[in-house]
Amino acid sequence: MSAMSEDAVPPIASLHTPKELLEIAQELLSSENPKYYRGAVLEALAALETFVHETVFSAIRSRFSNDFSKWLEDKTKMNFDDRISILVPFATGMTVDKNSRLWNAFKKTRELRKGVVHGRRKVSKSEAETVINNTAEWMAYLGSTLEFEASLLELKRWVEAQPAGFIASGEHAERIVEQFFMRSRVASVESERWFVVDGRRYHVDVILEFGSRKLVVEVKFLRGERANTFVLSNAIAQVERICRVTGIGQACVIIFTNNPDVKGTQAITQHADSKILSIAIYAAD
């Protein structure tokens, strides 16, 4: 392997943590001054609206034309509920359960916001905490879906721009993925974990943590005539079992391959009701 391939460092994954995005709201809440609780609520919901706009429409633009994306943006500009309940599933493929605790809490925060903005309603500390916690959950969800997908495409573009022979082993491929995520703003990145499933030991390359949500990342390195589909199906079955036994709800399989057909594609494939993602990255020999 050349010195360039050993020394080249991947970019930093553009991932954020709910804690980082809600920093101002948390500071206002921590002040213990009741006059600031109203500001904490407004800061939290403003952060959520901005994050939804950036992640959802970035994902939609990657799949559809700019004109269509702009039309959706204009159509939902004054209806944030539609952006959450309709556009988030549209962009992620994952449903938003309107009977869930998360959705019901969201609706209560929206009602609270109306009272705060239009009626100068006073806000208690417990109400402000509820809004911040619910907002953090939505951000963790969006971070582990839409923002994560965008970061995968970012990694793919960087690797495919490197010279031939840049990645020459599975170990190096794993190291690149670990560095990419470890240098990001994600709160917790664990590597080289082992789990026992049905009496068998399974190795997990990376576990990412977005607030309260975790995501398993499995890396595969293919050369020669090994079939991508066969390796992918086995990897998906493996991470499915790991997710089932650990309670982790999401996973991703990253395949580095010398098959030139995948170069430059924007395809991120969803599996198992959109709970597992896969992407193929071209790494020339």
PDB file of C-alpha atoms in Angstrom:
ATOM      1  CA  MET A   1       0.000   0.000   0.000  1.00  0.00           C
ATOM      2  CA  SER A   2       1.339   3.425  -0.892  1.00  0.00           C
ATOM      3  CA  ALA A   3       2.223   6.119   1.632  1.00  0.00           C
ATOM      4  CA  MET A   4      -0.700   8.144   0.355  1.00  0.00           C
ATOM      5  CA  SER A   5      -3.208   5.424   1.161  1.00  0.00           C
ATOM      6  CA  GLU A   6      -1.740   4.953   4.639  1.00  0.00           C
ATOM      7  CA  ASP A   7      -1.703   8.666   5.481  1.00  0.00           C
ATOM      8  CA  ALA A   8      -4.867   9.923   3.775  1.00  0.00           C
ATOM      9  CA  VAL A   9      -7.502  10.825   6.357  1.00  0.00           C
ATOM     10  CA  PRO A  10     -11.214  10.751   5.496  1.00  0.00           C
ATOM     11  CA  PRO A  11     -13.341  13.870   5.950  1.00  0.00           C
ATOM     12  CA  ILE A  12     -15.365  14.378   9.111  1.00  0.00           C
ATOM     13  CA  ALA A  13     -18.884  12.972   8.906  1.00  0.00           C
ATOM     14  CA  SER A  14     -21.405  15.817   8.948  1.00  0.00           C
ATOM     15  CA  LEU A  15     -23.383  14.508  11.888  1.00  0.00           C
ATOM     16  CA  HIS A  16     -24.724  16.441  14.840  1.00  0.00           C
ATOM     17  CA  THR A  17     -25.935  15.475  18.278  1.00  0.00           C
ATOM     18  CA  PRO A  18     -29.222  16.693  19.789  1.00  0.00           C
ATOM     19  CA  LYS A  19     -27.225  18.005  22.746  1.00  0.00           C
ATOM     20  CA  GLU A  20     -25.170  20.230  20.473  1.00  0.00           C
ATOM     21  CA  LEU A  21     -28.173  21.529  18.537  1.00  0.00           C
ATOM     22  CA  LEU A  22     -30.152  22.209  21.698  1.00  0.00           C
ATOM     23  CA  GLU A  23     -27.306  23.844  23.595  1.00  0.00           C
ATOM     24  CA  ILE A  24     -28.948  27.279  23.914  1.00  0.00           C
ATOM     25  CA  ALA A  25     -32.270  25.796  25.027  1.00  0.00           C
ATOM     26  CA  GLN A  26     -30.468  23.681  27.620  1.00  0.00           C
ATOM     27  CA  GLU A  27     -28.586  26.716  28.931  1.00  0.00           C
ATOM     28  CA  LEU A  28     -31.816  28.673  29.324  1.00  0.00           C
ATOM     29  CA  LEU A  29     -33.403  25.758  31.158  1.00  0.00           C
ATOM     30  CA  SER A  30     -30.384  25.324  33.424  1.00  0.00           C
ATOM     31  CA  SER A  31     -30.526  28.969  34.463  1.00  0.00           C
ATOM     32  CA  GLU A  32     -33.294  28.085  36.963  1.00  0.00           C
ATOM     33  CA  ASN A  33     -34.855  31.438  36.058  1.00  0.00           C
ATOM     34  CA  PRO A  34     -38.588  30.986  35.252  1.00  0.00           C
ATOM     35  CA  LYS A  35     -38.411  33.993  32.926  1.00  0.00           C
ATOM     36  CA  TYR A  36     -36.134  31.998  30.600  1.00  0.00           C
ATOM     37  CA  TYR A  37     -38.266  28.842  30.326  1.00  0.00           C
ATOM     38  CA  ARG A  38     -40.373  30.420  27.582  1.00  0.00           C
ATOM     39  CA  GLY A  39     -37.189  31.150  25.621  1.00  0.00           C
ATOM     40  CA  ALA A  40     -36.007  27.559  26.138  1.00  0.00           C
ATOM     41  CA  VAL A  41     -39.191  26.241  24.522  1.00  0.00           C
ATOM     42  CA  LEU A  42     -38.943  28.598  21.556  1.00  0.00           C
ATOM     43  CA  GLU A  43     -35.229  27.873  21.038  1.00  0.00           C
ATOM     44  CA  ALA A  44     -35.832  24.110  21.110  1.00  0.00           C
ATOM     45  CA  LEU A  45     -38.674  24.203  18.597  1.00  0.00           C
ATOM     46  CA  ALA A  46     -36.806  26.636  16.333  1.00  0.00           C
ATOM     47  CA  ALA A  47     -33.835  24.244  16.347  1.00  0.00           C
ATOM     48  CA  LEU A  48     -36.123  21.349  15.418  1.00  0.00           C
ATOM     49  CA  GLU A  49     -37.760  23.272  12.569  1.00  0.00           C
ATOM     50  CA  THR A  50     -34.358  24.231  11.160  1.00  0.00           C
ATOM     51  CA  PHE A  51     -33.032  20.675  11.473  1.00  0.00           C
ATOM     52  CA  VAL A  52     -36.116  19.183   9.812  1.00  0.00           C
ATOM     53  CA  HIS A  53     -35.863  21.662   6.957  1.00  0.00           C
ATOM     54  CA  GLU A  54     -32.174  20.995   6.359  1.00  0.00           C
ATOM     55  CA  THR A  55     -32.279  17.207   6.603  1.00  0.00           C
ATOM     56  CA  VAL A  56     -35.622  16.511   4.928  1.00  0.00           C
ATOM     57  CA  PHE A  57     -35.195  18.744   1.898  1.00  0.00           C
ATOM     58  CA  SER A  58     -31.568  17.742   1.436  1.00  0.00           C
ATOM     59  CA  ALA A  59     -32.743  14.122   1.226  1.00  0.00           C
ATOM     60  CA  ILE A  60     -35.603  14.990  -1.135  1.00  0.00           C
ATOM     61  CA  ARG A  61     -33.286  16.956  -3.447  1.00  0.00           C
ATOM     62  CA  SER A  62     -30.970  13.938  -3.659  1.00  0.00           C
ATOM     63  CA  ARG A  63     -33.870  11.817  -4.945  1.00  0.00           C
ATOM     64  CA  PHE A  64     -35.998  14.225  -6.993  1.00  0.00           C
ATOM     65  CA  SER A  65     -35.674  17.314  -9.150  1.00  0.00           C
ATOM     66  CA  ASN A  66     -34.986  20.734  -7.677  1.00  0.00           C
ATOM     67  CA  ASP A  67     -38.325  22.010  -9.036  1.00  0.00           C
ATOM     68  CA  PHE A  68     -40.260  19.272  -7.258  1.00  0.00           C
ATOM     69  CA  SER A  69     -38.292  19.803  -4.050  1.00  0.00           C
ATOM     70  CA  LYS A  70     -38.935  23.545  -4.188  1.00  0.00           C
ATOM     71  CA  TRP A  71     -42.651  22.919  -4.759  1.00  0.00           C
ATOM     72  CA  LEU A  72     -42.817  20.694  -1.652  1.00  0.00           C
ATOM     73  CA  GLU A  73     -40.893  23.256   0.336  1.00  0.00           C
ATOM     74  CA  ASP A  74     -43.287  26.062  -0.627  1.00  0.00           C
ATOM     75  CA  LYS A  75     -46.347  23.845  -0.134  1.00  0.00           C
ATOM     76  CA  THR A  76     -45.424  22.987   3.452  1.00  0.00           C
ATOM     77  CA  LYS A  77     -43.821  26.280   4.470  1.00  0.00           C
ATOM     78  CA  MET A  78     -46.617  27.205   6.865  1.00  0.00           C
ATOM     79  CA  ASN A  79     -47.419  23.683   8.033  1.00  0.00           C
ATOM     80  CA  PHE A  80     -44.649  22.155  10.116  1.00  0.00           C
ATOM     81  CA  ASP A  81     -46.896  19.242  11.141  1.00  0.00           C
ATOM     82  CA  ASP A  82     -47.012  18.114   7.496  1.00  0.00           C
ATOM     83  CA  ARG A  83     -43.236  18.294   7.266  1.00  0.00           C
ATOM     84  CA  ILE A  84     -43.022  15.903  10.205  1.00  0.00           C
ATOM     85  CA  SER A  85     -45.938  13.573   9.468  1.00  0.00           C
ATOM     86  CA  ILE A  86     -45.754  13.451   5.642  1.00  0.00           C
ATOM     87  CA  LEU A  87     -42.346  14.584   4.385  1.00  0.00           C
ATOM     88  CA  VAL A  88     -40.239  12.744   6.970  1.00  0.00           C
ATOM     89  CA  PRO A  89     -41.748   9.345   5.963  1.00  0.00           C
ATOM     90  CA  PHE A  90     -41.538  10.420   2.309  1.00  0.00           C
ATOM     91  CA  ALA A  91     -37.822  11.113   2.659  1.00  0.00           C
ATOM     92  CA  THR A  92     -36.900   8.219   4.956  1.00  0.00           C
ATOM     93  CA  GLY A  93     -39.309   5.432   4.024  1.00  0.00           C
ATOM     94  CA  MET A  94     -40.037   5.006   7.734  1.00  0.00           C
ATOM     95  CA  THR A  95     -43.546   5.688   9.007  1.00  0.00           C
ATOM     96  CA  VAL A  96     -44.468   8.206  11.680  1.00  0.00           C
ATOM     97  CA  ASP A  97     -46.909   6.509  14.043  1.00  0.00           C
ATOM     98  CA  LYS A  98     -49.499   9.095  15.067  1.00  0.00           C
ATOM     99  CA  ASN A  99     -50.537   6.904  17.976  1.00  0.00           C
ATOM    100  CA  SER A 100     -47.012   6.779  19.389  1.00  0.00           C
ATOM    101  CA  ARG A 101     -45.776   8.484  22.529  1.00  0.00           C
ATOM    102  CA  LEU A 102     -43.302  10.485  20.433  1.00  0.00           C
ATOM    103  CA  TRP A 103     -46.013  11.921  18.184  1.00  0.00           C
ATOM    104  CA  ASN A 104     -48.410  12.674  21.041  1.00  0.00           C
ATOM    105  CA  ALA A 105     -45.656  14.499  22.905  1.00  0.00           C
ATOM    106  CA  PHE A 106     -44.867  16.453  19.734  1.00  0.00           C
ATOM    107  CA  LYS A 107     -48.491  17.565  19.383  1.00  0.00           C
ATOM    108  CA  LYS A 108     -48.513  18.777  22.993  1.00  0.00           C
ATOM    109  CA  THR A 109     -45.349  20.801  22.396  1.00  0.00           C
ATOM    110  CA  ARG A 110     -46.937  22.421  19.344  1.00  0.00           C
ATOM    111  CA  GLU A 111     -49.991  23.419  21.388  1.00  0.00           C
ATOM    112  CA  LEU A 112     -47.699  24.809  24.058  1.00  0.00           C
ATOM    113  CA  ARG A 113     -45.825  26.804  21.422  1.00  0.00           C
ATOM    114  CA  LYS A 114     -49.079  28.400  20.210  1.00  0.00           C
ATOM    115  CA  GLY A 115     -49.874  29.523  23.728  1.00  0.00           C
ATOM    116  CA  VAL A 116     -46.377  30.890  24.216  1.00  0.00           C
ATOM    117  CA  VAL A 117     -46.230  32.791  20.923  1.00  0.00           C
ATOM    118  CA  HIS A 118     -49.813  34.092  20.709  1.00  0.00           C
ATOM    119  CA  GLY A 119     -50.963  34.247  24.313  1.00  0.00           C
ATOM    120  CA  ARG A 120     -47.805  35.018  26.270  1.00  0.00           C
ATOM    121  CA  ARG A 121     -48.437  31.802  28.200  1.00  0.00           C
ATOM    122  CA  LYS A 122     -46.124  31.115  31.142  1.00  0.00           C
ATOM    123  CA  VAL A 123     -44.030  27.971  30.941  1.00  0.00           C
ATOM    124  CA  SER A 124     -43.043  25.758  33.844  1.00  0.00           C
ATOM    125  CA  LYS A 125     -39.664  24.086  34.121  1.00  0.00           C
ATOM    126  CA  SER A 126     -41.197  20.630  33.669  1.00  0.00           C
ATOM    127  CA  GLU A 127     -42.966  21.775  30.481  1.00  0.00           C
ATOM    128  CA  ALA A 128     -39.729  23.188  29.094  1.00  0.00           C
ATOM    129  CA  GLU A 129     -37.935  19.922  29.934  1.00  0.00           C
ATOM    130  CA  THR A 130     -40.635  17.941  28.127  1.00  0.00           C
ATOM    131  CA  VAL A 131     -40.286  20.076  24.998  1.00  0.00           C
ATOM    132  CA  ILE A 132     -36.495  19.774  24.976  1.00  0.00           C
ATOM    133  CA  ASN A 133     -36.593  16.000  25.528  1.00  0.00           C
ATOM    134  CA  ASN A 134     -39.174  15.461  22.785  1.00  0.00           C
ATOM    135  CA  THR A 135     -37.201  17.679  20.419  1.00  0.00           C
ATOM    136  CA  ALA A 136     -34.022  15.735  21.186  1.00  0.00           C
ATOM    137  CA  GLU A 137     -35.794  12.474  20.323  1.00  0.00           C
ATOM    138  CA  TRP A 138     -36.922  13.810  16.945  1.00  0.00           C
ATOM    139  CA  MET A 139     -33.421  15.091  16.202  1.00  0.00           C
ATOM    140  CA  ALA A 140     -31.921  11.740  17.142  1.00  0.00           C
ATOM    141  CA  TYR A 141     -34.373  10.043  14.785  1.00  0.00           C
ATOM    142  CA  LEU A 142     -33.582  12.385  11.910  1.00  0.00           C
ATOM    143  CA  GLY A 143     -29.859  12.232  12.616  1.00  0.00           C
ATOM    144  CA  SER A 144     -29.851   8.432  12.502  1.00  0.00           C
ATOM    145  CA  THR A 145     -31.833   8.392   9.234  1.00  0.00           C
ATOM    146  CA  LEU A 146     -31.569  11.397   6.933  1.00  0.00           C
ATOM    147  CA  GLU A 147     -28.366  12.951   8.228  1.00  0.00           C
ATOM    148  CA  PHE A 148     -26.717   9.537   8.361  1.00  0.00           C
ATOM    149  CA  GLU A 149     -27.711   8.820   4.735  1.00  0.00           C
ATOM    150  CA  ALA A 150     -26.175  12.117   3.637  1.00  0.00           C
ATOM    151  CA  SER A 151     -22.954  11.242   5.444  1.00  0.00           C
ATOM    152  CA  LEU A 152     -22.789   7.867   3.660  1.00  0.00           C
ATOM    153  CA  LEU A 153     -22.901   9.625   0.283  1.00  0.00           C
ATOM    154  CA  GLU A 154     -20.224  12.025   1.514  1.00  0.00           C
ATOM    155  CA  LEU A 155     -17.964   9.081   2.410  1.00  0.00           C
ATOM    156  CA  LYS A 156     -18.678   7.421  -0.936  1.00  0.00           C
ATOM    157  CA  ARG A 157     -17.701  10.542  -2.901  1.00  0.00           C
ATOM    158  CA  TRP A 158     -14.445  10.900  -0.974  1.00  0.00           C
ATOM    159  CA  VAL A 159     -13.363   7.259  -1.327  1.00  0.00           C
ATOM    160  CA  GLU A 160     -14.188   7.140  -5.032  1.00  0.00           C
ATOM    161  CA  ALA A 161     -12.060  10.254  -5.611  1.00  0.00           C
ATOM    162  CA  GLN A 162      -8.969   8.507  -4.199  1.00  0.00           C
ATOM    163  CA  PRO A 163      -6.338   6.846  -6.471  1.00  0.00           C
ATOM    164  CA  ALA A 164      -6.424   3.172  -7.395  1.00  0.00           C
ATOM    165  CA  GLY A 165      -5.142   0.905  -4.654  1.00  0.00           C
ATOM    166  CA  PHE A 166      -6.115   3.391  -1.968  1.00  0.00           C
ATOM    167  CA  ILE A 167      -7.892   0.669   0.031  1.00  0.00           C
ATOM    168  CA  ALA A 168      -6.197  -2.701  -0.276  1.00  0.00           C
ATOM    169  CA  SER A 169      -7.630  -4.676   2.637  1.00  0.00           C
ATOM    170  CA  GLY A 170     -10.742  -5.157   4.701  1.00  0.00           C
ATOM    171  CA  GLU A 171      -8.925  -3.911   7.794  1.00  0.00           C
ATOM    172  CA  HIS A 172      -8.078  -0.631   6.072  1.00  0.00           C
ATOM    173  CA  ALA A 173     -11.677  -0.240   4.891  1.00  0.00           C
ATOM    174  CA  GLU A 174     -12.911  -0.680   8.470  1.00  0.00           C
ATOM    175  CA  ARG A 175     -10.345   1.844   9.708  1.00  0.00           C
ATOM    176  CA  ILE A 176     -11.495   4.425   7.160  1.00  0.00           C
ATOM    177  CA  VAL A 177     -15.124   4.051   8.262  1.00  0.00           C
ATOM    178  CA  GLU A 178     -14.184   4.262  11.938  1.00  0.00           C
ATOM    179  CA  GLN A 179     -12.115   7.415  11.380  1.00  0.00           C
ATOM    180  CA  PHE A 180     -14.901   8.996   9.331  1.00  0.00           C
ATOM    181  CA  PHE A 181     -17.426   8.635  12.125  1.00  0.00           C
ATOM    182  CA  MET A 182     -15.108   9.002  15.115  1.00  0.00           C
ATOM    183  CA  ARG A 183     -14.035  12.449  13.946  1.00  0.00           C
ATOM    184  CA  SER A 184     -17.666  13.561  13.677  1.00  0.00           C
ATOM    185  CA  ARG A 185     -19.832  15.238  16.299  1.00  0.00           C
ATOM    186  CA  VAL A 186     -21.736  12.052  17.114  1.00  0.00           C
ATOM    187  CA  ALA A 187     -21.807  11.688  20.877  1.00  0.00           C
ATOM    188  CA  SER A 188     -20.670   8.066  21.019  1.00  0.00           C
ATOM    189  CA  VAL A 189     -18.833   5.885  18.512  1.00  0.00           C
ATOM    190  CA  GLU A 190     -17.915   2.351  19.547  1.00  0.00           C
ATOM    191  CA  SER A 191     -15.752   0.081  17.406  1.00  0.00           C
ATOM    192  CA  GLU A 192     -14.773  -3.585  17.504  1.00  0.00           C
ATOM    193  CA  ARG A 193     -17.717  -4.880  19.533  1.00  0.00           C
ATOM    194  CA  TRP A 194     -18.667  -8.548  19.903  1.00  0.00           C
ATOM    195  CA  PHE A 195     -22.158  -9.948  20.562  1.00  0.00           C
ATOM    196  CA  VAL A 196     -23.340 -13.491  21.171  1.00  0.00           C
ATOM    197  CA  VAL A 197     -26.478 -14.327  19.181  1.00  0.00           C
ATOM    198  CA  ASP A 198     -28.066 -17.802  19.283  1.00  0.00           C
ATOM    199  CA  GLY A 199     -24.858 -19.234  20.700  1.00  0.00           C
ATOM    200  CA  ARG A 200     -22.710 -17.664  17.979  1.00  0.00           C
ATOM    201  CA  ARG A 201     -20.326 -14.738  18.332  1.00  0.00           C
ATOM    202  CA  TYR A 202     -20.754 -11.812  15.936  1.00  0.00           C
ATOM    203  CA  HIS A 203     -18.348  -8.976  15.404  1.00  0.00           C
ATOM    204  CA  VAL A 204     -19.688  -5.446  14.872  1.00  0.00           C
ATOM    205  CA  ASP A 205     -17.415  -2.916  13.224  1.00  0.00           C
ATOM    206  CA  VAL A 206     -19.003   0.313  14.485  1.00  0.00           C
ATOM    207  CA  ILE A 207     -21.924   1.334  16.684  1.00  0.00           C
ATOM    208  CA  LEU A 208     -23.083   4.948  16.392  1.00  0.00           C
ATOM    209  CA  GLU A 209     -25.184   6.688  19.003  1.00  0.00           C
ATOM    210  CA  PHE A 210     -27.567   9.533  18.142  1.00  0.00           C
ATOM    211  CA  GLY A 211     -28.971  10.688  21.451  1.00  0.00           C
ATOM    212  CA  SER A 212     -31.040   7.717  22.641  1.00  0.00           C
ATOM    213  CA  ARG A 213     -30.847   5.897  19.293  1.00  0.00           C
ATOM    214  CA  LYS A 214     -28.112   3.482  18.213  1.00  0.00           C
ATOM    215  CA  LEU A 215     -27.102   2.259  14.769  1.00  0.00           C
ATOM    216  CA  VAL A 216     -24.933  -0.742  13.817  1.00  0.00           C
ATOM    217  CA  VAL A 217     -22.463  -0.298  10.935  1.00  0.00           C
ATOM    218  CA  GLU A 218     -21.001  -3.372   9.223  1.00  0.00           C
ATOM    219  CA  VAL A 219     -18.165  -3.038   6.658  1.00  0.00           C
ATOM    220  CA  LYS A 220     -17.440  -5.518   3.843  1.00  0.00           C
ATOM    221  CA  PHE A 221     -14.500  -5.510   1.407  1.00  0.00           C
ATOM    222  CA  LEU A 222     -14.962  -7.414  -1.873  1.00  0.00           C
ATOM    223  CA  ARG A 223     -12.431  -8.297  -4.544  1.00  0.00           C
ATOM    224  CA  GLY A 224     -12.442 -10.538  -7.605  1.00  0.00           C
ATOM    225  CA  GLU A 225     -15.638 -12.334  -8.547  1.00  0.00           C
ATOM    226  CA  ARG A 226     -17.270 -12.474  -5.129  1.00  0.00           C
ATOM    227  CA  ALA A 227     -20.932 -11.632  -5.645  1.00  0.00           C
ATOM    228  CA  ASN A 228     -22.069  -8.399  -4.029  1.00  0.00           C
ATOM    229  CA  THR A 229     -25.629  -9.669  -3.623  1.00  0.00           C
ATOM    230  CA  PHE A 230     -24.566 -12.844  -1.787  1.00  0.00           C
ATOM    231  CA  VAL A 231     -22.284 -10.988   0.638  1.00  0.00           C
ATOM    232  CA  LEU A 232     -24.899  -8.286   1.136  1.00  0.00           C
ATOM    233  CA  SER A 233     -27.702 -10.737   1.948  1.00  0.00           C
ATOM    234  CA  ASN A 234     -25.493 -12.502   4.502  1.00  0.00           C
ATOM    235  CA  ALA A 235     -24.453  -9.183   6.067  1.00  0.00           C
ATOM    236  CA  ILE A 236     -28.068  -8.017   6.315  1.00  0.00           C
ATOM    237  CA  ALA A 237     -29.094 -11.285   7.977  1.00  0.00           C
ATOM    238  CA  GLN A 238     -26.209 -10.884  10.416  1.00  0.00           C
ATOM    239  CA  VAL A 239     -27.020  -7.315  11.463  1.00  0.00           C
ATOM    240  CA  GLU A 240     -30.717  -8.183  11.674  1.00  0.00           C
ATOM    241  CA  ARG A 241     -29.923 -10.856  14.255  1.00  0.00           C
ATOM    242  CA  ILE A 242     -27.645  -8.485  16.163  1.00  0.00           C
ATOM    243  CA  CYS A 243     -30.299  -5.759  16.198  1.00  0.00           C
ATOM    244  CA  ARG A 244     -32.923  -8.223  17.379  1.00  0.00           C
ATOM    245  CA  VAL A 245     -30.920  -9.538  20.326  1.00  0.00           C
ATOM    246  CA  THR A 246     -29.473  -6.158  21.392  1.00  0.00           C
ATOM    247  CA  GLY A 247     -32.572  -4.030  20.860  1.00  0.00           C
ATOM    248  CA  ILE A 248     -30.713  -1.706  18.478  1.00  0.00           C
ATOM    249  CA  GLY A 249     -33.263  -0.503  15.939  1.00  0.00           C
ATOM    250  CA  GLN A 250     -31.180   0.398  12.901  1.00  0.00           C
ATOM    251  CA  ALA A 251     -28.191  -0.873  10.931  1.00  0.00           C
ATOM    252  CA  CYS A 252     -26.150  -0.201   7.816  1.00  0.00           C
ATOM    253  CA  VAL A 253     -23.956  -2.362   5.596  1.00  0.00           C
ATOM    254  CA  ILE A 254     -21.152  -0.586   3.698  1.00  0.00           C
ATOM    255  CA  ILE A 255     -19.604  -2.611   0.869  1.00  0.00           C
ATOM    256  CA  PHE A 256     -16.287  -1.548  -0.667  1.00  0.00           C
ATOM    257  CA  THR A 257     -15.975  -3.217  -4.059  1.00  0.00           C
ATOM    258  CA  ASN A 258     -13.870  -3.069  -7.228  1.00  0.00           C
ATOM    259  CA  ASN A 259     -17.016  -3.373  -9.362  1.00  0.00           C
ATOM    260  CA  PRO A 260     -16.966  -0.175 -11.483  1.00  0.00           C
ATOM    261  CA  ASP A 261     -20.738  -0.301 -12.012  1.00  0.00           C
ATOM    262  CA  VAL A 262     -21.329   1.217  -8.566  1.00  0.00           C
ATOM    263  CA  LYS A 263     -19.028   4.199  -9.061  1.00  0.00           C
ATOM    264  CA  GLY A 264     -20.800   7.526  -8.798  1.00  0.00           C
ATOM    265  CA  THR A 265     -24.226   6.052  -8.060  1.00  0.00           C
ATOM    266  CA  GLN A 266     -26.358   7.769  -5.431  1.00  0.00           C
ATOM    267  CA  ALA A 267     -28.195   4.601  -4.429  1.00  0.00           C
ATOM    268  CA  ILE A 268     -28.750   3.850  -0.772  1.00  0.00           C
ATOM    269  CA  THR A 269     -30.900   0.734  -0.552  1.00  0.00           C
ATOM    270  CA  GLN A 270     -33.377   0.126   2.255  1.00  0.00           C
ATOM    271  CA  HIS A 271     -34.063  -3.317   3.711  1.00  0.00           C
ATOM    272  CA  ALA A 272     -36.211  -4.814   6.493  1.00  0.00           C
ATOM    273  CA  ASP A 273     -38.896  -2.103   6.412  1.00  0.00           C
ATOM    274  CA  SER A 274     -36.278   0.640   6.036  1.00  0.00           C
ATOM    275  CA  LYS A 275     -34.539  -0.310   9.303  1.00  0.00           C
ATOM    276  CA  ILE A 276     -31.379  -1.470   7.497  1.00  0.00           C
ATOM    277  CA  LEU A 277     -29.505   0.511   4.854  1.00  0.00           C
ATOM    278  CA  SER A 278     -26.826  -0.590   2.427  1.00  0.00           C
ATOM    279  CA  ILE A 279     -24.445   1.275   0.134  1.00  0.00           C
ATOM    280  CA  ALA A 280     -21.802   0.120  -2.344  1.00  0.00           C
ATOM    281  CA  ILE A 281     -18.608   2.196  -2.644  1.00  0.00           C
ATOM    282  CA  TYR A 282     -16.179   1.741  -5.524  1.00  0.00           C
ATOM    283  CA  ALA A 283     -12.584   1.203  -4.431  1.00  0.00           C
ATOM    284  CA  ALA A 284     -10.392   0.596  -7.463  1.00  0.00           C
ATOM    285  CA  ASP A 285      -7.622  -2.056  -7.367  1.00  0.00           C
TER     286      ASP A 285
END
